[in-house]
XYZ file of C-alpha atoms in Angstrom:
173
model
C 5.631 -177.400 65.875
C 4.043 -175.373 68.665
C 5.668 -172.410 70.353
C 6.217 -174.514 73.500
C 7.868 -177.293 71.480
C 10.160 -174.792 69.760
C 11.044 -173.273 73.118
C 11.907 -176.721 74.483
C 14.081 -177.546 71.449
C 15.967 -174.248 71.859
C 16.428 -174.957 75.564
C 17.776 -178.468 74.824
C 20.099 -177.189 72.068
C 21.371 -174.418 74.348
C 22.262 -176.975 77.031
C 24.023 -179.199 74.482
C 26.011 -176.287 73.043
C 26.985 -175.069 76.500
C 28.270 -178.518 77.528
C 30.055 -179.508 74.319
C 33.678 -178.410 73.882
C 33.540 -179.409 70.195
C 30.730 -178.406 67.849
C 30.708 -179.114 64.123
C 28.081 -177.971 61.638
C 27.725 -180.111 58.520
C 25.528 -180.504 55.478
C 24.284 -184.066 54.994
C 21.461 -183.219 52.586
C 20.956 -185.599 49.714
C 22.169 -188.699 51.540
C 19.792 -191.633 51.127
C 18.433 -193.522 54.141
C 21.090 -196.247 54.027
C 23.983 -193.794 53.738
C 22.546 -191.643 56.532
C 22.248 -194.739 58.702
C 25.900 -195.601 57.979
C 26.930 -192.050 58.907
C 25.000 -192.237 62.176
C 26.671 -195.583 62.947
C 30.133 -194.123 62.216
C 29.368 -191.174 64.499
C 28.167 -193.476 67.277
C 31.378 -195.556 67.063
C 33.474 -192.373 67.269
C 31.454 -191.053 70.236
C 30.065 -188.182 68.160
C 26.445 -187.132 68.620
C 24.808 -186.303 65.269
C 21.449 -184.582 64.905
C 19.652 -182.596 62.223
C 18.546 -179.166 63.453
C 16.465 -176.262 62.218
C 18.712 -173.284 61.470
C 16.449 -170.724 63.184
C 16.292 -172.766 66.402
C 20.039 -173.429 66.387
C 20.741 -169.715 65.819
C 18.628 -168.819 68.865
C 20.394 -171.478 70.950
C 23.808 -170.150 69.834
C 22.787 -166.641 70.900
C 21.785 -167.959 74.335
C 25.135 -169.686 74.991
C 28.050 -167.748 76.450
C 30.504 -168.802 73.751
C 31.913 -166.677 70.963
C 30.882 -168.536 67.808
C 32.373 -165.844 65.554
C 31.166 -166.290 61.946
C 29.690 -169.740 62.596
C 26.055 -168.531 62.610
C 26.575 -167.268 59.038
C 26.752 -170.925 57.911
C 23.183 -171.602 59.028
C 21.674 -171.826 55.559
C 20.196 -174.852 53.861
C 20.430 -178.227 55.557
C 22.355 -178.225 58.839
C 23.362 -181.115 61.052
C 25.171 -180.650 64.322
C 27.959 -182.956 65.460
C 28.940 -182.786 69.138
C 32.006 -184.439 70.643
C 34.376 -184.318 73.596
C 37.326 -184.844 71.234
C 38.252 -181.950 68.944
C 39.150 -183.981 65.871
C 36.637 -186.873 66.132
C 33.891 -185.330 63.940
C 36.480 -184.255 61.345
C 37.866 -187.802 61.193
C 34.345 -189.213 60.740
C 33.614 -186.737 57.925
C 36.945 -187.366 56.193
C 36.597 -191.148 56.398
C 32.988 -191.025 55.232
C 33.866 -188.849 52.243
C 36.034 -191.621 50.840
C 32.739 -193.218 49.729
C 30.419 -190.195 49.454
C 30.754 -186.503 48.607
C 28.904 -185.576 51.801
C 28.875 -184.598 54.607
C 30.298 -181.180 53.850
C 31.850 -179.243 56.715
C 30.073 -175.917 57.154
C 32.047 -174.897 60.215
C 33.365 -175.927 63.608
C 33.916 -174.603 67.111
C 36.895 -176.426 68.636
C 38.739 -175.391 71.803
C 37.386 -171.819 71.600
C 38.515 -171.491 67.945
C 36.087 -171.075 65.050
C 36.630 -172.614 61.605
C 34.253 -171.717 58.761
C 34.321 -173.697 55.533
C 35.019 -177.178 54.210
C 38.631 -176.252 53.398
C 39.475 -176.560 57.131
C 38.622 -180.281 57.263
C 42.231 -181.494 56.966
C 43.430 -179.002 59.582
C 40.701 -180.177 61.957
C 41.589 -183.844 61.390
C 45.159 -183.037 62.472
C 44.183 -181.322 65.724
C 45.436 -183.403 68.612
C 43.111 -184.268 71.474
C 44.083 -183.407 75.033
C 44.816 -187.092 75.637
C 47.145 -187.237 72.618
C 49.013 -184.106 73.745
C 49.356 -185.457 77.291
C 50.656 -188.761 75.862
C 53.244 -186.881 73.780
C 54.378 -184.873 76.819
C 54.660 -187.976 78.992
C 56.671 -189.692 76.241
C 59.035 -186.721 76.046
C 59.426 -186.604 79.821
C 60.065 -190.342 80.086
C 62.724 -190.366 77.398
C 65.506 -188.638 79.435
C 64.694 -190.733 82.508
C 64.943 -193.939 80.439
C 68.301 -192.786 79.048
C 69.690 -192.179 82.556
C 68.401 -195.536 83.841
C 69.870 -197.434 80.873
C 73.168 -195.576 81.235
C 73.288 -196.407 84.942
C 72.623 -200.062 84.150
C 75.378 -200.110 81.524
C 77.792 -198.641 84.093
C 77.588 -201.947 85.915
C 75.953 -200.405 88.974
C 79.335 -199.443 90.444
C 79.771 -196.053 92.049
C 82.458 -195.087 89.526
C 80.170 -195.936 86.588
C 77.228 -194.070 88.134
C 79.324 -190.961 88.830
C 80.773 -191.067 85.314
C 77.306 -191.334 83.771
C 75.934 -188.489 85.881
C 78.882 -186.229 85.106
C 78.428 -186.896 81.369
C 74.754 -185.944 81.644
C 75.645 -182.645 83.320
C 78.130 -181.649 80.624
């Protein structure tokens, strides 16, 4: 690889790291071609971009990005694959599901929502992180619940002024 090619790879990695809110580093070494193909397919279905990277080039790209990766660069040893996603828990779910049939990929570390996780022991915690969409859905559900209760109570009051006033006064108390 020429110096210009390395420079271009670093530039591309830097742009990807800068744009991605979720970055996972994994070890997929030792997977045969068929298993690797299955992993790539699982990542594609989950909208996770998977690519194998050279540690030295990734380290330089991480230095160039204005994000605090904490101890994440310390995991850049051996085989490293990068998993990029818009959803914080998507790569963790792919890894966890895939490990039902294989002992790899191993989670080296992750950068999710400005937080850094180093080590495979964080996989379950990362699977349980809720996406922004899931949190918004939970909030909307919680906000709709009291409104639904008031509407159903008003309907059960028969729609008469006395029933409506009684329902509203009960809600205040």
